[in-house]
GROMACS .gro file of C-alpha atoms in nm:
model
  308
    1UNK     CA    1  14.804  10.587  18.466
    2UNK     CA    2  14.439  10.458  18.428
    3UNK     CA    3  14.317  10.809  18.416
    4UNK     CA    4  14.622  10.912  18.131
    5UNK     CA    5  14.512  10.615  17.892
    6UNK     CA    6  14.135  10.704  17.929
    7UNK     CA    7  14.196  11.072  17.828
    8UNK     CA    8  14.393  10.988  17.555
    9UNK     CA    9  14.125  10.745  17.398
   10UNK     CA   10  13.854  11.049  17.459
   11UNK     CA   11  14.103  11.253  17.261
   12UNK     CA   12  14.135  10.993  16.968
   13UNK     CA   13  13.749  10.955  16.899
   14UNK     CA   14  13.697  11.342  16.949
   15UNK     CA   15  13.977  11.403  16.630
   16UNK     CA   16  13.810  11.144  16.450
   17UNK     CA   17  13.482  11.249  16.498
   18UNK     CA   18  13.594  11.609  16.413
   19UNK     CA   19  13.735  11.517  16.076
   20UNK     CA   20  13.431  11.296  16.027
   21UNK     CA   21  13.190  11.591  16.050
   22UNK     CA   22  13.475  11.829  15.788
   23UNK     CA   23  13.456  11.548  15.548
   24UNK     CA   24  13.013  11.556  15.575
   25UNK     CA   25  13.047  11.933  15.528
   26UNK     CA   26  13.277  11.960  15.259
   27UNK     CA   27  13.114  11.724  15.040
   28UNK     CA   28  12.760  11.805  15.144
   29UNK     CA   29  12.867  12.193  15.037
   30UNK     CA   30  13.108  12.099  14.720
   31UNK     CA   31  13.001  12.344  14.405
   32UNK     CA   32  12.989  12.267  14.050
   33UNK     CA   33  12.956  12.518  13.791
   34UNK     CA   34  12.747  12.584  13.526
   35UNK     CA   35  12.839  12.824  13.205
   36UNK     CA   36  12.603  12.951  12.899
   37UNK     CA   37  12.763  12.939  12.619
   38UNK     CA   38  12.501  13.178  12.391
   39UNK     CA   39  12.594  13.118  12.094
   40UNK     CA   40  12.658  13.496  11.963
   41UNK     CA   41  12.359  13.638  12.188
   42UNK     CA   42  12.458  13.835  12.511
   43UNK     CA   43  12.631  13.702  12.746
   44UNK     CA   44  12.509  13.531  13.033
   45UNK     CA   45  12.698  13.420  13.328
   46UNK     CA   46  12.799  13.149  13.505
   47UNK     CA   47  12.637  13.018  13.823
   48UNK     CA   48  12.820  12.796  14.135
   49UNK     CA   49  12.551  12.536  14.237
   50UNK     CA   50  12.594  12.290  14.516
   51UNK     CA   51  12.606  11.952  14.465
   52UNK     CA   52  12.269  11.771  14.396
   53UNK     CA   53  12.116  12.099  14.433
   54UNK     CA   54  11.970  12.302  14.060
   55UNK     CA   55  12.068  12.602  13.847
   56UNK     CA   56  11.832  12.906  13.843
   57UNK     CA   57  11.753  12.943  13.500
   58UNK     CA   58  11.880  13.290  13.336
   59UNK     CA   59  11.681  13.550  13.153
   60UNK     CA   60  11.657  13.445  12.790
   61UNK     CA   61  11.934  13.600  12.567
   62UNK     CA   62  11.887  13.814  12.282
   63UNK     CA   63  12.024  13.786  11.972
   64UNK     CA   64  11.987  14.030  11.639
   65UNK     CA   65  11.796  13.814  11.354
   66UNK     CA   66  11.690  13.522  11.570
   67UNK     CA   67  11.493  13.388  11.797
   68UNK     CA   68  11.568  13.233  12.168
   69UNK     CA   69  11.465  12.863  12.114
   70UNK     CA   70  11.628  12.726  12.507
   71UNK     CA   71  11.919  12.586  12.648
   72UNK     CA   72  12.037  12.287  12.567
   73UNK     CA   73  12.339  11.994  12.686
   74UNK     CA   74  12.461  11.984  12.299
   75UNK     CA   75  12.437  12.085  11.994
   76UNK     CA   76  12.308  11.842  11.828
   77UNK     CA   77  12.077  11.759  12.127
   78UNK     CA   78  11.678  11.774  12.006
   79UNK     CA   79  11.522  11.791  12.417
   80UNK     CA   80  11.587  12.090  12.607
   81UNK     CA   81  11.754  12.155  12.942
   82UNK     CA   82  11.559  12.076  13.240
   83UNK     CA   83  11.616  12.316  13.512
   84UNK     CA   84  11.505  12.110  13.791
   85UNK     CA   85  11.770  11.844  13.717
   86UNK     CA   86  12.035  11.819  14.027
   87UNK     CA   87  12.366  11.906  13.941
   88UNK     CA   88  12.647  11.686  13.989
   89UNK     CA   89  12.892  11.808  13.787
   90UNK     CA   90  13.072  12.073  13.621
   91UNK     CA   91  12.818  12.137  13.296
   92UNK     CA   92  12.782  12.335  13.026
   93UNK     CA   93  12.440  12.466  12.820
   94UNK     CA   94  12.417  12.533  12.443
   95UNK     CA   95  12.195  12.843  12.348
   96UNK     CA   96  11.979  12.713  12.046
   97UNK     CA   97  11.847  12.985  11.790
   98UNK     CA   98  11.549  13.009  11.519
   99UNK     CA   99  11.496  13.259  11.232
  100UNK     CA  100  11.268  13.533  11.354
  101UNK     CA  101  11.038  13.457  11.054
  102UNK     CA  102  10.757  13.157  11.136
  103UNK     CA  103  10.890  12.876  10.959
  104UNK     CA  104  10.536  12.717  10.778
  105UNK     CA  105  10.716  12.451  10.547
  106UNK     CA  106  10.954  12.263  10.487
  107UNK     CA  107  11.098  11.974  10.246
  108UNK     CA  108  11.343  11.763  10.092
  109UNK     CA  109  11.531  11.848   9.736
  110UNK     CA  110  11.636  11.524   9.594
  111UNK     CA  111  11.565  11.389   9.223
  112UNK     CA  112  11.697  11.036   9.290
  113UNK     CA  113  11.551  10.816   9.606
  114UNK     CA  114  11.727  10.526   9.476
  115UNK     CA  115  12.128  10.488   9.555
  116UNK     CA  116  12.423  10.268   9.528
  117UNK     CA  117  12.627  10.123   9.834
  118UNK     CA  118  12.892  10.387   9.840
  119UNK     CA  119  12.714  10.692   9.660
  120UNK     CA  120  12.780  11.002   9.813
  121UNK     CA  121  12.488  11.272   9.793
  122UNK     CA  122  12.486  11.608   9.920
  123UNK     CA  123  12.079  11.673  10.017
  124UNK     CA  124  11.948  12.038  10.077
  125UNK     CA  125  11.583  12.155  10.179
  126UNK     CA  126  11.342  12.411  10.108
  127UNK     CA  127  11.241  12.588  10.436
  128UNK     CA  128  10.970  12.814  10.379
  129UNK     CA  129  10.800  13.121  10.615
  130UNK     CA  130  10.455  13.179  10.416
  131UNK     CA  131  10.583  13.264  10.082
  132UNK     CA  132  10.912  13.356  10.120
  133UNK     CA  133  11.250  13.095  10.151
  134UNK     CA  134  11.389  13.129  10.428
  135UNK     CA  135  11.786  13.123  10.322
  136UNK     CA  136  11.960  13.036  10.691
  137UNK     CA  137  11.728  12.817  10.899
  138UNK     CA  138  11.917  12.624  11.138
  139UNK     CA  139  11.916  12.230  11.027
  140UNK     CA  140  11.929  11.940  11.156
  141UNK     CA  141  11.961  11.615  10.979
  142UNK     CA  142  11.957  11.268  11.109
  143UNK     CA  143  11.887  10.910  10.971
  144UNK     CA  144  11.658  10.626  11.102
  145UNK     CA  145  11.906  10.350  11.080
  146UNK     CA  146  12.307  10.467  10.987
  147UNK     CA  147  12.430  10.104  10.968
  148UNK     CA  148  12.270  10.173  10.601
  149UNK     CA  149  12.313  10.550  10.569
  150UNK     CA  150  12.463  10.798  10.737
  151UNK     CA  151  12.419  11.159  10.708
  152UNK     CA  152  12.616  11.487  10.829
  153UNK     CA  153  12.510  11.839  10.981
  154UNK     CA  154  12.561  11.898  10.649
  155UNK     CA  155  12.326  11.710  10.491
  156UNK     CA  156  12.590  11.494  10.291
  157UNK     CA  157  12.447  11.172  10.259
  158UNK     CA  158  12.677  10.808  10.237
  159UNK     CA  159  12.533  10.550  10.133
  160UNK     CA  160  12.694  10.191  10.338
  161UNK     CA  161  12.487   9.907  10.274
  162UNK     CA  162  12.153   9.771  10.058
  163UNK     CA  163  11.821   9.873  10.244
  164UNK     CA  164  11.573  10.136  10.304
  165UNK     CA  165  11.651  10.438  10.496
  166UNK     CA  166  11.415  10.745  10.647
  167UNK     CA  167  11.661  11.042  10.619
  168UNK     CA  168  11.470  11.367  10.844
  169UNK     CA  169  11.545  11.676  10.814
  170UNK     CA  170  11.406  11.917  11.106
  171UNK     CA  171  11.409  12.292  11.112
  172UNK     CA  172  11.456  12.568  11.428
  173UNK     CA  173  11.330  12.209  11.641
  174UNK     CA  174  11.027  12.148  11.523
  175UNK     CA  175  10.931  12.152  11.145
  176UNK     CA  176  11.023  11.844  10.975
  177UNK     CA  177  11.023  11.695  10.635
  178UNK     CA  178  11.143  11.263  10.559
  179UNK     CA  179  11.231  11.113  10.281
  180UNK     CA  180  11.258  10.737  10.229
  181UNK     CA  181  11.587  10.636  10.032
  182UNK     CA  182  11.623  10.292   9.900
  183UNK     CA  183  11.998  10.151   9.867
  184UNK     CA  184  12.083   9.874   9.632
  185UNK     CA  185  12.410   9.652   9.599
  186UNK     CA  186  12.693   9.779   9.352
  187UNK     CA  187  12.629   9.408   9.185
  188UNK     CA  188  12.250   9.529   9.062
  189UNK     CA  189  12.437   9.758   8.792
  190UNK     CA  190  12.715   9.555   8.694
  191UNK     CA  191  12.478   9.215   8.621
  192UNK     CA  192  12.254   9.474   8.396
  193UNK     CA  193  12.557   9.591   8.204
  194UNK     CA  194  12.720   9.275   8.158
  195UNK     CA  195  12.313   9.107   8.077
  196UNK     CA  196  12.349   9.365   7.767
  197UNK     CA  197  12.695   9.236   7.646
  198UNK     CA  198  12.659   9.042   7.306
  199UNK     CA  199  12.768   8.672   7.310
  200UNK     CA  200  12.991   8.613   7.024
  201UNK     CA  201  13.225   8.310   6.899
  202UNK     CA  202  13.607   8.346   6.850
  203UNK     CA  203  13.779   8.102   6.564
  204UNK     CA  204  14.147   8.201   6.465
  205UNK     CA  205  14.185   8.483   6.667
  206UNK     CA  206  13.879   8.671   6.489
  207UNK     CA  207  13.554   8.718   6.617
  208UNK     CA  208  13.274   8.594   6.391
  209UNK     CA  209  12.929   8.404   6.362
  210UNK     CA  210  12.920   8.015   6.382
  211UNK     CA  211  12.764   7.913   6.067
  212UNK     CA  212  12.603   7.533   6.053
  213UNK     CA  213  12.689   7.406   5.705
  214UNK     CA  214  12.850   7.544   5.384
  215UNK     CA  215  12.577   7.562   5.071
  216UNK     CA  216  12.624   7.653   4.699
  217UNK     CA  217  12.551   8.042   4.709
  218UNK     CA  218  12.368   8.345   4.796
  219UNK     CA  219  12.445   8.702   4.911
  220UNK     CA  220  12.451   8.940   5.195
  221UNK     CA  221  12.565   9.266   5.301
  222UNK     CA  222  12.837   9.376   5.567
  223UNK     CA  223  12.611   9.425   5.881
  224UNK     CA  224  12.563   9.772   5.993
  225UNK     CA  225  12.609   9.862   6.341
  226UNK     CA  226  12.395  10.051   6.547
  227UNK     CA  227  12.347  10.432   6.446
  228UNK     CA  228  12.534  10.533   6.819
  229UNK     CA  229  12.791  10.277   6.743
  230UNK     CA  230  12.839  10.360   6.365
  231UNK     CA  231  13.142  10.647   6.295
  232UNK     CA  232  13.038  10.888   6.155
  233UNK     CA  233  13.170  10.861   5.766
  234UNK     CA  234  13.150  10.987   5.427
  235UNK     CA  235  12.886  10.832   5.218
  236UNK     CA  236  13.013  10.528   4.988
  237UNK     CA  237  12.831  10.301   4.718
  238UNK     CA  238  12.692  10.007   4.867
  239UNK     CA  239  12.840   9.750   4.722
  240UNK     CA  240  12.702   9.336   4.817
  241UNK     CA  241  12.856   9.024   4.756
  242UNK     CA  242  12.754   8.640   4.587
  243UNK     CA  243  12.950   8.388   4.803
  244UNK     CA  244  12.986   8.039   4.720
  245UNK     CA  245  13.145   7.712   4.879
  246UNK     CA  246  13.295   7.490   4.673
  247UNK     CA  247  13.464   7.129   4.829
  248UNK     CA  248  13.863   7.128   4.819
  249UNK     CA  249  13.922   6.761   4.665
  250UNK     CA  250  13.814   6.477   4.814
  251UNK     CA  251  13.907   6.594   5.203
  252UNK     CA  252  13.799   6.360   5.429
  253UNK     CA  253  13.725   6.650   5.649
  254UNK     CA  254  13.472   6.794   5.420
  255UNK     CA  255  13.697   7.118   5.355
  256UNK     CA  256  13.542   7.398   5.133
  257UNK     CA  257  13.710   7.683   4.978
  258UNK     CA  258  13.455   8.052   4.978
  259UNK     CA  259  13.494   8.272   4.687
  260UNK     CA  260  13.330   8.586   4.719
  261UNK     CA  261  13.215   8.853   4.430
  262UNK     CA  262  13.146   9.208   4.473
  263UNK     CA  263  12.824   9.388   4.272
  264UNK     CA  264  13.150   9.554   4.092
  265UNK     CA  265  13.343   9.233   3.940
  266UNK     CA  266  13.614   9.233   4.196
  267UNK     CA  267  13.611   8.826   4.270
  268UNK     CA  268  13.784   8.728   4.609
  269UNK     CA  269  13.908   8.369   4.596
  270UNK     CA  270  14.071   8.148   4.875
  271UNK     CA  271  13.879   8.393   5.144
  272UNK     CA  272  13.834   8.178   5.402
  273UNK     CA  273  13.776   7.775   5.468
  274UNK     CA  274  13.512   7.558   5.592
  275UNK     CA  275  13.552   7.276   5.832
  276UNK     CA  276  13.247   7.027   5.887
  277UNK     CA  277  13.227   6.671   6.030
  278UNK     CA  278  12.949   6.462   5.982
  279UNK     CA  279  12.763   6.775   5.792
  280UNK     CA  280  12.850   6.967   6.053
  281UNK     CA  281  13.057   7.314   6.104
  282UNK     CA  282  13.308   7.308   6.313
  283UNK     CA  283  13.542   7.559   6.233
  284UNK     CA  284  13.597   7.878   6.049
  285UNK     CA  285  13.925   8.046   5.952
  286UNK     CA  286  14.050   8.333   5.740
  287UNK     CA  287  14.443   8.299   5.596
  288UNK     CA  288  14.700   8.626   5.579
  289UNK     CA  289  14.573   8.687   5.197
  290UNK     CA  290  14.232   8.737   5.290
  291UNK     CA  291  14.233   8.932   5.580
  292UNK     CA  292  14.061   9.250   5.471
  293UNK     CA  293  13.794   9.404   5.670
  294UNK     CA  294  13.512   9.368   5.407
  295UNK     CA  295  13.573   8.997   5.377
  296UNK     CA  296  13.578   8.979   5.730
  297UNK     CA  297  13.270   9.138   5.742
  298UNK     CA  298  13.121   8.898   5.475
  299UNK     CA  299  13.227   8.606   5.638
  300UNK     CA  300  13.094   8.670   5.954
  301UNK     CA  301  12.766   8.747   5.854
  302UNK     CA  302  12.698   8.435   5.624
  303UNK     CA  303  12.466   8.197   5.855
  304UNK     CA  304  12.257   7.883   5.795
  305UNK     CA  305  12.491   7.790   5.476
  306UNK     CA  306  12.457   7.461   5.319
  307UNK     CA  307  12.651   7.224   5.131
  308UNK     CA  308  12.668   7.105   4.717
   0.00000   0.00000   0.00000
């Protein structure tokens, strides 16, 4: 019986160690494969590499119109394949390709290096091979900090926050031109359009200047607008205006009553009425009867008036 239990026990570690040592050699002879993927040049084939162990590297493709530049793990990957890494997985390698002309130059086409947070700009460069443009050199674009910008394979810039960016474009992996692109806040614009807005002073639902007290006469001229602003119309005679304030009663509010006459005769009376207190303008309105464009004109460009 002692003999039975013994054998059996020899039996039991001699499985285990068996399927100790299958385990070791499977995994110490798995395989991983490698493909080329060339990219349009011939084709080059796969290879079955054992684990931790490294791919033979292949004869360089060919490819009509281009030059061979290496393998690489991506495609937008800038450091070529090492063949003396270990493989330990199934990979695959990227074919890269240059122009067969030397490429001697290259740079940058952009007229504006200053943006807005959420411009969009599609950039292009000029790669030259002595004196000739080269019209398909492989590009590749890429920006120092894209928290600010970001830009595509394309070369389409978008702009995401204020700051200064170094956009770089490289060509066939080694020529390389920067730019520097500044980014300002959408407020910068807005604050300078709205700095150029004219302040003006609203009485009676009309838009006109504050004058400071009424006086006894003088004359003036509707105020032209700018020559952009100004519609384009068929000449008139210029025609000006006398003005003059004279007091309504005895208002304790200081009332006056403006009666205007045109250069032709044509007198305008009951135009509009001035408020002051203590010497003082206050307000200035303009009833339904004298509501004409001219007047309103008239009256808002009569300034520093004085009293009888």
């Amino acid at each position: 019986m002692q003999k039975n239990k013994k054998a059996i026990i020899v039996a039991v570690v001699i499985v285990l160690l068996l399927i100790i040592f299958a385990v070791i050699f499977i995994f110490s002879n798995q395989k991983y494969t490698v493909t080329f993927d060339s990219k349009g040049g011939t084709l080059v084939e796969a290879q079955e590499v054992k684990k931790n162990e490294t791919a033979t590297e292949p004869a360089d493709p060919t490819r009509e119109g281009y030059i061979f530049l290496g393998w690489y793990t991506s495609e937008t990957s800038t450091v070529e394949y090492d063949f003396d890494t270990k493989v330990v997985e199934d990979i695959t390698l990227i074919a890269k390709w240059g122009q067969t002309q030397k490429i001697t130059d290259i740079s940058i086409d952009l007229k504006e290096t200053e943006l807005t947070v959420d411009d969009e700009v599609l950039l292009s460069a000029i790669v030259m091979a002595g004196d000739e443009e080269v019209e398909d050199a492989e590009l590749v674009w890429s920006s120092s900090d894209e928290t600010i910008a970001t830009v595509d394979e394309n070369g389409k810039l978008t702009a995401l926050k204020a700051g200064t960016v170094t956009i770089t474009v490289t060509a066939n992996g080694d020529i390389k031109a920067e730019v520097e692109i500044t980014i300002k806040e959408k407020e910068d614009k807005e604050d300078e359009e709205e700095d150029k807005k004219p302040t003006t002073n609203t009485a009676s639902g009309n838009t006109s200047t504050k004058p400071s007290k009424p006086s006894t006469g003088g004359s003036s001229k509707p105020e032209e607008k700018p020559e952009e602003d100004k519609p384009t119309e068929p000449d008139e005679p210029e025609v000006t205006y006398t003005y003059q304030w004279e007091k309504i009663g005895e208002s304790t509010a200081n009332q006056y009553m403006l009666y205007i006459v045109s250069s032709e005769g044509e007198k305008v009376a009951g135009t509009a009425t001035i408020t002051t207190v203590g010497g003082t303008q206050e307000t200035i309105s303009i009833p339904a009867s004298g509501r004409n464009d001219i007047i309103k004109d008239i009256v808002s460009t009569i300034t520093n008036v004085r009293a009888n």
